[in-house]
Amino acid sequence: SCISFSPTIATMTTSALALGALVLSAACNTGTPFAFTPPASHKSVISARGRPDVSTATCEQSAPSLHMSAVDEATNTLTVAPIKSLDGTVTLPGSKSLSNRCLLLAALSDGATKVENLLESDDIRYMLEALDQMQVPVERDPKDPTTVTVTGQAGPINSPLGDDETCELFLGNAGTAMRPLAAALCMGKGKFVLDGVPRMRERPIADLIDGLKQLGADVSCVEETGCPPVTINANGLKGGKVSILRSNIFFYDICLCSVWNMTLSIMLYGYMSMAQTFNINSSLCIFTGLH
């Protein structure tokens, strides 16, 4: 028999669980192989992008080296033979949330910022394309696709188009690009529409829009659904007090609005697991000079 792992969709969480199951099988000396069975409909989703680098890992098993059989097309199963031990170094890919937050903070900062270990994913690609479209200088490292150097605007990002033109940003299904950009662009000047794939139009953003309106932003989403597209007529923000209901997802996006000459008082209502979110976001903000 074998340990069968069958996720419903291939994601970073799936990869982490699969790696954990592999380590578990390493400690199992019963001769039971581990089988990872991705659903057939998602076979094309599984790729090397964002995969942990295990090239430096070594192991000991009954065979001379770690052995993975070829994928059994009939059962869509990849079997890993049991091993006695697993030792080495695993380089984890960057977080998509932290990657996009760092990119946007770098774009708002003064001077050049080198950002390393970016996750190679659609979310980061859409954020980089948006920065390119808004004419924020981003230099790619030709030898390392996970490293870029961003020349900051020393303040809010304004539309590169004329007063009567609308800058339309397509962000796919990248929530980590949609949310912070919606907040950051309210600080500058110009007309923007942020949109994405049909699935993006099903992802609620109304609480963030409400918070931005409390700060004086002229911003809206689809009233009936509370989802994108997001329409922004940016003319700066006034600061002040803002209340956030139910979700901690928008906490960082609201904090982002204070990076440029503005004081905020944020009140949180409802049950939220804030500790990890607050620690990550406050560390980023302190690193960039926000208090």
Tab-separated table of C-alpha atoms in Angstrom, residues 52 55 116 244 281 291:
chain	number	residue	atom	x	y	z
A	52	PRO	CA	11.717	24.917	-2.953
A	55	SER	CA	19.379	20.572	-4.838
A	116	GLU	CA	15.711	39.905	-3.409
A	244	ILE	CA	-11.822	48.359	9.853
A	281	ASN	CA	3.335	44.615	8.579
A	291	HIS	CA	6.345	54.905	12.848
